[in-house]
Coordinates of C-alpha atoms in Angstrom, one line a residue:
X261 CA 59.9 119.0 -94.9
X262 CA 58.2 120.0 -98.0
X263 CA 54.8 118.4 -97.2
X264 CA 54.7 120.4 -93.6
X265 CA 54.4 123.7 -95.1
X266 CA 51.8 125.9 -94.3
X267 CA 50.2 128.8 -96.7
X268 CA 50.2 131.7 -94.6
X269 CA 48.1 133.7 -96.9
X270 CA 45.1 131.1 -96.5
X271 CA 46.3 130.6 -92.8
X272 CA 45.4 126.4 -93.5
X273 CA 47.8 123.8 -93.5
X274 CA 47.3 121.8 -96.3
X275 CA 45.4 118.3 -95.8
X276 CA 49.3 116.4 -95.5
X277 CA 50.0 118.8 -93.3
X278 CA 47.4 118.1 -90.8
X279 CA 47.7 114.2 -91.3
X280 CA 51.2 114.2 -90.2
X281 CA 51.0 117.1 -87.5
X282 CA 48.8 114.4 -86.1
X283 CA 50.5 111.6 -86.6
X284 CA 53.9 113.3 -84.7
X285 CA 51.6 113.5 -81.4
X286 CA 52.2 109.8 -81.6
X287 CA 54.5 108.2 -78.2
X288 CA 56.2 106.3 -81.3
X289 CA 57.3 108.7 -84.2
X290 CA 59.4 106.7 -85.4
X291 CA 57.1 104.4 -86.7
X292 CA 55.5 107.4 -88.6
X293 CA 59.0 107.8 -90.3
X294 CA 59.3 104.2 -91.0
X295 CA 56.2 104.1 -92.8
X296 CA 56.9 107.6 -94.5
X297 CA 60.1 106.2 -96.0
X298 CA 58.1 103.2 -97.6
X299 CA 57.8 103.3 -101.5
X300 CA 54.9 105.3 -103.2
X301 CA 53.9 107.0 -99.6
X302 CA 55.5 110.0 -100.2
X303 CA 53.8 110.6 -103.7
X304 CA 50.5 109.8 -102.5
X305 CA 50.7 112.3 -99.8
X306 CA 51.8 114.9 -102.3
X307 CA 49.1 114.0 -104.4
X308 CA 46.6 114.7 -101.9
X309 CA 48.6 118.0 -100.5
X310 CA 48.5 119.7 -103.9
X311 CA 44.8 118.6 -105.1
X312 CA 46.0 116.1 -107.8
X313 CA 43.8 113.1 -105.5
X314 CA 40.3 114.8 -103.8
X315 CA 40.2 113.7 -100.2
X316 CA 37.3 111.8 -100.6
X317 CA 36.6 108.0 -100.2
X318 CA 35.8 107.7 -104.0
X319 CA 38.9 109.4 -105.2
X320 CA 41.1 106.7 -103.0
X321 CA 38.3 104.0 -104.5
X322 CA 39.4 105.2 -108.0
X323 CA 43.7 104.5 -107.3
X324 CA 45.3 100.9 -108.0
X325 CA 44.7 98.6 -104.8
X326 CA 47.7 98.7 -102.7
X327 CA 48.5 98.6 -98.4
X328 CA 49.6 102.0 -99.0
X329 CA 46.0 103.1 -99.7
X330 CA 44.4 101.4 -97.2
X331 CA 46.8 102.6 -94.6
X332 CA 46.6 105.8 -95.6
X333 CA 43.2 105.8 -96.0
X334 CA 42.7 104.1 -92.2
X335 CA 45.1 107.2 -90.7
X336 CA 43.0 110.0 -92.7
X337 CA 40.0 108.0 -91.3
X338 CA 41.4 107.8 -87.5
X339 CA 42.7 111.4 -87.4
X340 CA 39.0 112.5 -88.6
X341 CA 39.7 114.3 -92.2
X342 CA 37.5 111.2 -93.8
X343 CA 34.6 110.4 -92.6
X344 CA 34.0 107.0 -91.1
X345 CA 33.0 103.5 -93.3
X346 CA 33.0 100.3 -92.9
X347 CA 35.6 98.9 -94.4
X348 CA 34.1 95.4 -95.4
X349 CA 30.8 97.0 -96.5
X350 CA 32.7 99.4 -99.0
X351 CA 35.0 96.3 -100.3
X352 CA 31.7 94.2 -100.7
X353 CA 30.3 97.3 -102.9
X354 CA 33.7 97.3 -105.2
X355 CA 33.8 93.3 -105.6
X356 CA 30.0 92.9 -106.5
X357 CA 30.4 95.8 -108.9
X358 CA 33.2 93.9 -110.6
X359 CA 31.5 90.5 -110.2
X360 CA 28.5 91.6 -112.2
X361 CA 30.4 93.1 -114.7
X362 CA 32.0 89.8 -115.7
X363 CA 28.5 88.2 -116.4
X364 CA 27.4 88.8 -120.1
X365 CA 24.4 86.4 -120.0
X366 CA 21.9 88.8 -119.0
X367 CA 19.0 85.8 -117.6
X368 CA 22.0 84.8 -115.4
X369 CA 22.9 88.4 -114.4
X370 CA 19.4 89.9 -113.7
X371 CA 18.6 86.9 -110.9
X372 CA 21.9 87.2 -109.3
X373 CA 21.9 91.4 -109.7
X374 CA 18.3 91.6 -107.8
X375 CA 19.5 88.3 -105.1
X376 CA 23.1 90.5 -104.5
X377 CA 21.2 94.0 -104.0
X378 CA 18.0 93.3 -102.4
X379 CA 19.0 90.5 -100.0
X380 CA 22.7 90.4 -99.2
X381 CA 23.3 93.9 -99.5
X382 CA 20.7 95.3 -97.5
X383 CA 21.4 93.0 -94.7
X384 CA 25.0 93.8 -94.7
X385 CA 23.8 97.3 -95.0
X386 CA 21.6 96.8 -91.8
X387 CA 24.1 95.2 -89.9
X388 CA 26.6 97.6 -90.5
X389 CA 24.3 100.8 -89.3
X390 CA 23.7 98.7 -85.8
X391 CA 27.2 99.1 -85.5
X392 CA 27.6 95.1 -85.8
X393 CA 31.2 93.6 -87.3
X394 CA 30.2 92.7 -91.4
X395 CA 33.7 90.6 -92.0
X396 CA 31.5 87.5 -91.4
X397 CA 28.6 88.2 -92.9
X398 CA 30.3 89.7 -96.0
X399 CA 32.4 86.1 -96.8
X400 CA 29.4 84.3 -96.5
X401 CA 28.2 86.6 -99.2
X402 CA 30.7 86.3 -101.6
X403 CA 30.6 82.4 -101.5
X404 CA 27.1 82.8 -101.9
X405 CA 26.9 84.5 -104.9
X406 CA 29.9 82.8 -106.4
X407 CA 28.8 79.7 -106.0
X408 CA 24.7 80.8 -107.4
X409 CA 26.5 82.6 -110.3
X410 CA 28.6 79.0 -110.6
X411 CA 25.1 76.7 -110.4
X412 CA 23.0 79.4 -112.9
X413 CA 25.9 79.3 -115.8
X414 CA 26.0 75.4 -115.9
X415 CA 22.0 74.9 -115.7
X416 CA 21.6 77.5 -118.7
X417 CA 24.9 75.9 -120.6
X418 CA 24.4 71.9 -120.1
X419 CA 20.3 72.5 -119.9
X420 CA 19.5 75.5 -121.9
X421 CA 17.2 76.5 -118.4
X422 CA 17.1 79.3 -116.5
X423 CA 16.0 79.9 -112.7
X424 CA 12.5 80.6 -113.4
X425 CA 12.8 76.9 -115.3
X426 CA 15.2 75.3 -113.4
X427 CA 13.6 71.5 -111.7
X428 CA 14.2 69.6 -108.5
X429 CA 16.4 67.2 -110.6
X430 CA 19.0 70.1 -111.7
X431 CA 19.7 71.0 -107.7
X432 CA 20.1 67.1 -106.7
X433 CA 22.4 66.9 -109.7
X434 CA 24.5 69.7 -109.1
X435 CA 24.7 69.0 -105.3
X436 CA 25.3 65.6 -105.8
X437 CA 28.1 65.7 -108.4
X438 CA 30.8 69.0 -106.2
X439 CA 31.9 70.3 -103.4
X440 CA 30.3 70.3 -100.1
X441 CA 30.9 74.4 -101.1
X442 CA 27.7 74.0 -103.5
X443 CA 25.2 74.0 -100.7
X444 CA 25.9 77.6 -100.8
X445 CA 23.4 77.9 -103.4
X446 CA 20.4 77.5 -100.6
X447 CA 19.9 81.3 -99.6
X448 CA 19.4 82.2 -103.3
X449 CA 16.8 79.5 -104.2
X450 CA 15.3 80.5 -100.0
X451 CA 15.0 83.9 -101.6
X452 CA 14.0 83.1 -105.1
X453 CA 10.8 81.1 -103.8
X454 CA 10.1 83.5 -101.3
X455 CA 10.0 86.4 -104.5
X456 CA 8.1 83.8 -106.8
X457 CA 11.3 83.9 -109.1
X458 CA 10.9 80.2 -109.2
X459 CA 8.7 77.8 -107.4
X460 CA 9.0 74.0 -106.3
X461 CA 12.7 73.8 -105.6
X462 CA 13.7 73.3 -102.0
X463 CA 16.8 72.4 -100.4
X464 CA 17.5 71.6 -97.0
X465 CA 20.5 72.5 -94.6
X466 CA 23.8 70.6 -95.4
X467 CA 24.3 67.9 -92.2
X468 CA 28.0 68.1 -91.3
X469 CA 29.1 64.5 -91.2
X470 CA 31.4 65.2 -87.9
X471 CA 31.3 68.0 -85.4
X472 CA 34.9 68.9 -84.3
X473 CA 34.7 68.6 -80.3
X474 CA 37.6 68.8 -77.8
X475 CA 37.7 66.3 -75.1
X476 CA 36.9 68.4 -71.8
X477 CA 40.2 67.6 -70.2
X478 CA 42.2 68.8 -73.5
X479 CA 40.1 72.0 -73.0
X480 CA 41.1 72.3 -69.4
X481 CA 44.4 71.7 -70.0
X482 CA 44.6 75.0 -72.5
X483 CA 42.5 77.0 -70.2
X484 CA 45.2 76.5 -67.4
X485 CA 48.2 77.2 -69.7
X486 CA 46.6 80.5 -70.8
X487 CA 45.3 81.8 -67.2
X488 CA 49.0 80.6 -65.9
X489 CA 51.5 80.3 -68.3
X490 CA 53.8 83.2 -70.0
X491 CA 53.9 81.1 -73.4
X492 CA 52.6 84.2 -75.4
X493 CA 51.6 87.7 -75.0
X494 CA 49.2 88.5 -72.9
X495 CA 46.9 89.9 -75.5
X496 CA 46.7 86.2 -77.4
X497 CA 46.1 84.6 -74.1
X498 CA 43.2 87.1 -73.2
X499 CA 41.8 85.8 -76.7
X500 CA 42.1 82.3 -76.0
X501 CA 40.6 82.6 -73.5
X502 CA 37.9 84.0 -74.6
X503 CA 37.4 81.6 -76.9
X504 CA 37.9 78.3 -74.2
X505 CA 35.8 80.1 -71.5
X506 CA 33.0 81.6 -73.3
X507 CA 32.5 79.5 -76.4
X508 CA 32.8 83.2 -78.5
X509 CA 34.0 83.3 -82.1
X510 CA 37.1 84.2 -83.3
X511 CA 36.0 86.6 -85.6
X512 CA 33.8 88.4 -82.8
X513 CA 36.5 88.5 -80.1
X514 CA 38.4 90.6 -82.9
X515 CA 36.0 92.8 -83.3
X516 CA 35.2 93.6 -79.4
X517 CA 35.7 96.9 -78.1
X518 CA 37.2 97.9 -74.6
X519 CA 33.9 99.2 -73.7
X520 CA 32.4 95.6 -73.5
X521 CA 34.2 95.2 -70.6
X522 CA 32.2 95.7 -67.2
X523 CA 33.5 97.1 -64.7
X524 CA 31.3 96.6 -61.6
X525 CA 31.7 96.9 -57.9
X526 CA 31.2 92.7 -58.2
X527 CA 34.0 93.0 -60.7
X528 CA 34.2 93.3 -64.3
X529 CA 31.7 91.6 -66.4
X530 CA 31.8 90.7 -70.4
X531 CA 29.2 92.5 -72.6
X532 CA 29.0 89.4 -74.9
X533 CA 24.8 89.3 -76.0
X534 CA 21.8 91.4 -76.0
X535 CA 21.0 90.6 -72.1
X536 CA 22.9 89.2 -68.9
X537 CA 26.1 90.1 -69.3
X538 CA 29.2 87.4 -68.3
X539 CA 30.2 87.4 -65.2
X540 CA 34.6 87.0 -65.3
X541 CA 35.7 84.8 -62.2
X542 CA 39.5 85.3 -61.3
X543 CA 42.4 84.8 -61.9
X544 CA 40.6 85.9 -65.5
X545 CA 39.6 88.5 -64.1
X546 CA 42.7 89.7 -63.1
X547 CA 44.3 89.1 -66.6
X548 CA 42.1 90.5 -68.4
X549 CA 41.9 94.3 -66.3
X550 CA 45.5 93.9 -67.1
X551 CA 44.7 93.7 -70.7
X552 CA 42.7 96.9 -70.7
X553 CA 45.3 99.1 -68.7
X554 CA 48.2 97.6 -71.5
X555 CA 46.2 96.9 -74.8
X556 CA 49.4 96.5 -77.2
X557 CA 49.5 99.1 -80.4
X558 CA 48.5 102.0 -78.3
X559 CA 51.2 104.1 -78.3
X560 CA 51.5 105.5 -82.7
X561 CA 49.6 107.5 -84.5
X562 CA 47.7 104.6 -85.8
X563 CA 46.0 103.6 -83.1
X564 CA 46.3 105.6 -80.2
X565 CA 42.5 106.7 -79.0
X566 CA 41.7 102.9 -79.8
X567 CA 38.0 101.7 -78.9
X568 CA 38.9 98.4 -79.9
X569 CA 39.7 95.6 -76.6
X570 CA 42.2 93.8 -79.5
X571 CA 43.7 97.2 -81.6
X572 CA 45.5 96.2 -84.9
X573 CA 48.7 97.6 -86.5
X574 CA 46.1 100.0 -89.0
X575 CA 44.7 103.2 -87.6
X576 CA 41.5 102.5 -86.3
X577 CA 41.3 99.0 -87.0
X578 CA 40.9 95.7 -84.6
X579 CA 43.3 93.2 -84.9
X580 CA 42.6 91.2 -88.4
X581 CA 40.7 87.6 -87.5
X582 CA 43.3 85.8 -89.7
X583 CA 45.8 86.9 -87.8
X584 CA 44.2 86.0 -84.5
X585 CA 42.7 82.8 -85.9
X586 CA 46.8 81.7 -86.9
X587 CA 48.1 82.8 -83.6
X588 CA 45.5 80.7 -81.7
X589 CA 46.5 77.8 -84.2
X590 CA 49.9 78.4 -83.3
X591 CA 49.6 77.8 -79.8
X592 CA 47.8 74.8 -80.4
X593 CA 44.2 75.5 -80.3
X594 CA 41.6 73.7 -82.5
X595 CA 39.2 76.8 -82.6
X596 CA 35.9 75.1 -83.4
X597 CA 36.7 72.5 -81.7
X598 CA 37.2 74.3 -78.6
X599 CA 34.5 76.8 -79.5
X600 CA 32.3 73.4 -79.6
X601 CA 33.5 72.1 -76.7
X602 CA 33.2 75.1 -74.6
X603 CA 29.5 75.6 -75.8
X604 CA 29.2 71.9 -75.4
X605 CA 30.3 72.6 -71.4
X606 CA 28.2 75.6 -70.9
X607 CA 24.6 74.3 -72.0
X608 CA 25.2 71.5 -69.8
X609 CA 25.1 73.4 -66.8
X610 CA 23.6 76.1 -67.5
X611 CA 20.1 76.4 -69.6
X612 CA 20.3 76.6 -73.3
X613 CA 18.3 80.2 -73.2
X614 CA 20.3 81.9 -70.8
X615 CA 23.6 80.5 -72.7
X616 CA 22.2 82.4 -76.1
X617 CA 21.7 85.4 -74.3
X618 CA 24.7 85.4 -72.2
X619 CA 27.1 84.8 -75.1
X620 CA 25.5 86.1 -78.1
X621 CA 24.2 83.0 -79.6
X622 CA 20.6 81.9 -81.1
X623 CA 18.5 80.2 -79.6
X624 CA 18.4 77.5 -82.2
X625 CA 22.3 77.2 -81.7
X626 CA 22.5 76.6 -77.9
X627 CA 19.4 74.2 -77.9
X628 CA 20.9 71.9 -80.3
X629 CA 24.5 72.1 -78.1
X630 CA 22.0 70.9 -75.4
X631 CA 20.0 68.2 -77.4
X632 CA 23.5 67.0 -78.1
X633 CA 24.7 66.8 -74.9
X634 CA 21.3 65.3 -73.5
X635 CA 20.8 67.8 -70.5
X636 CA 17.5 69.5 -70.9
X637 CA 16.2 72.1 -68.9
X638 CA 12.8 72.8 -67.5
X639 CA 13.9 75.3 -64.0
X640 CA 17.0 77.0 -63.1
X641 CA 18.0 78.9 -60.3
X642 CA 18.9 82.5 -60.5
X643 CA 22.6 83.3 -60.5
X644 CA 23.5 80.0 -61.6
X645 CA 25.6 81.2 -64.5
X646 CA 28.1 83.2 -62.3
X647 CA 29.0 80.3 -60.3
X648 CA 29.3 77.9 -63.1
X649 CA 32.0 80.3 -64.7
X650 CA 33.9 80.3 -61.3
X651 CA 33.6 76.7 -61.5
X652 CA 35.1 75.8 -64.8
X653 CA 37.6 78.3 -64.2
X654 CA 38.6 76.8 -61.3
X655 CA 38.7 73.4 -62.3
X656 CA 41.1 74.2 -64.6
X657 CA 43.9 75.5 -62.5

């Protein structure tokens, strides 16, 4: 094979050479030559063999957007000739680029350009070196700024204003008169206030009309046909369950890695918040040390080595949330309702604190799960969490 030739005067093998010599240690090589025989994969490897594309993250940055890339990208990535990004971060950088670009009035641009840096960015930025997934915060992002840029061309076309201009009346009209998707325009005018870049405009949190809650016995039901029942793989059911035991988002139980899994002499516990780690009653328990021993996508070049509990089909990447997020739907699962639902559960019997630590959540988030379920809290008795677990697990079978 032309791209596995080695230059014995340098004594290196040439950067294709190592990628695949890699790739062959894989249990399943035949994937390898499945993917080698897709169109465009063979050129791009020889561009990179002979020098025609730097290996570098900016020369891939600078081809057309394809799979191909990414994937390729992803292996060079896993197999350690790139150095690690985050992938979201680095796709956030390319789309705001773009997005400013296409703004040619500059008293529209110069608001948005100092709101997209110095607040969204950064954070991302922040959350991405604490090693925390950005998939979430970097949508929120985008519709952010998309709908500001939206809100900022219509005041300056229909009333010749700009932000530092813009009145009270402009925000009740524009909310008024659109989408519910228009409250996205909060965090900027948050931020412009806070940075004096306007003054006297407030706007308060959007009240969702209805909060989608399953009933407890619908919940119950699910829990039992994912602990017991063979209807999908076992990975999906370890998700679900996730999900219906311990209220945790979809797009965080993608992104959890094998190493927040416990293992204790008490038995394995789930690394889900800052503090107090969940305790995992059986027959979980059980399932879900079986996960860990057989995580699927282990055995190609792409992911074998995996950190992540949930591996995806691309080297060194979890499982995408879309995909889990339509598989759960598949089986049947209303994810926030059941997210609600289980949260719902937990604050009931367990104090609203000790939920948000236990699980990941704020503060703010589990006391208003418990002002809505009417159970407040003033003492609790230590290990009160484990056995509540055990309980609801139990009362599902």
């Amino acid at each position: 094979m032309a791209l596995l030739r080695v230059d014995e005067s340098q004594g290196n093998e040439t950067t294709a050479a190592k990628l695949l010599s890699a790739l062959c240690k894989a249990q399943r090589s035949e994937s390898i030559l499945t993917w080698l025989r897709k169109p465009g994969v063979r050129e791009l490897l020889e561009q990179l063999a002979t020098g025609d594309i730097p290996l570098s993250h900016e020369a891939l940055d600078r081809e057309p957007t394809s799979l191909r890339v990414e994937h390729l990208r992803s292996l060079l990535v896993h197999h350690n000739l790139l150095p690690v990004r985050d992938h979201y971060l680095a796709l956030f950088e390319r789309w705001l680029s773009s997005k400013l670009d296409d703004i040619d009035d500059i008293e529209v641009r110069r608001p948005i350009e100092s709101f997209a840096r110095w607040h969204h960015l950064r954070r991302i930025r922040t959350i991405s070196a604490n090693g925390k997934p950005t998939q979430g915060p970097v949508h929120s992002a985008k519709q952010e700024i998309t709908e500001t840029i939206k809100f900022l061309t219509w005041l300056k076309l229909t009333h010749g204003r700009t932000v530092a201009s813009c009145l009270q009346a402009d925000i009740e009209a524009w909310l008024t008169d659109g989408p519910t998707t228009r409250h996205a325009i909060r965090t900027f005018f948050v931020w412009a206030v806070k940075n004096r870049t306007c003054t006297n405009i407030t706007i308060g949190f959007r009240q969702a009309r209805t909060v989608p809650l399953l009933t407890q016995g619908k919940r119950l039901a699910m829990l039992k046909a994912c602990l017991t029942d063979n209807f999908d793989t076992l990975s999906y059911r370890v998700a679900a369950i996730l999900l219906l035991l311990y209220a945790q988002p979809v797009v965080k139980i993608a992104a959890m890695k094998s190493a927040d899994v416990l293992l204790t002499p008490d038995g394995p516990r789930l690394s889900l918040g800052e503090e107090h780690p969940a305790p995992v009653p059986e027959p979980f328990a059980g399932l879900l040390t079986k996960h860990l021993a057989s995580r699927p996508n282990m055995r190609t070049g792409s992911s074998s080595g995996s950190p992540w509990l949930f591996p995806g089909y691309r080297a060194g990447q979890h499982i995408h949330p879309n995909t889990l997020m339509m598989r759960l739907r598949e089986i049947g699962i209303d994810l926030l309702g059941a997210r609600n639902a289980s949260l719902r559960s937990l604050v009931q019997e367990v104090p609203a604190p000790l939920v948000a630590e236990m699980l990941g959540y704020s503060y703010q988030v589990t006391q208003k799960h418990a002002a809505a379920a009417a159970e407040p809290w003033s003492r609790y008795p230590t290990g009160k969490s484990s056995r509540i677990m055990t309980d609801i697990v139990a009362g599902s079978r």
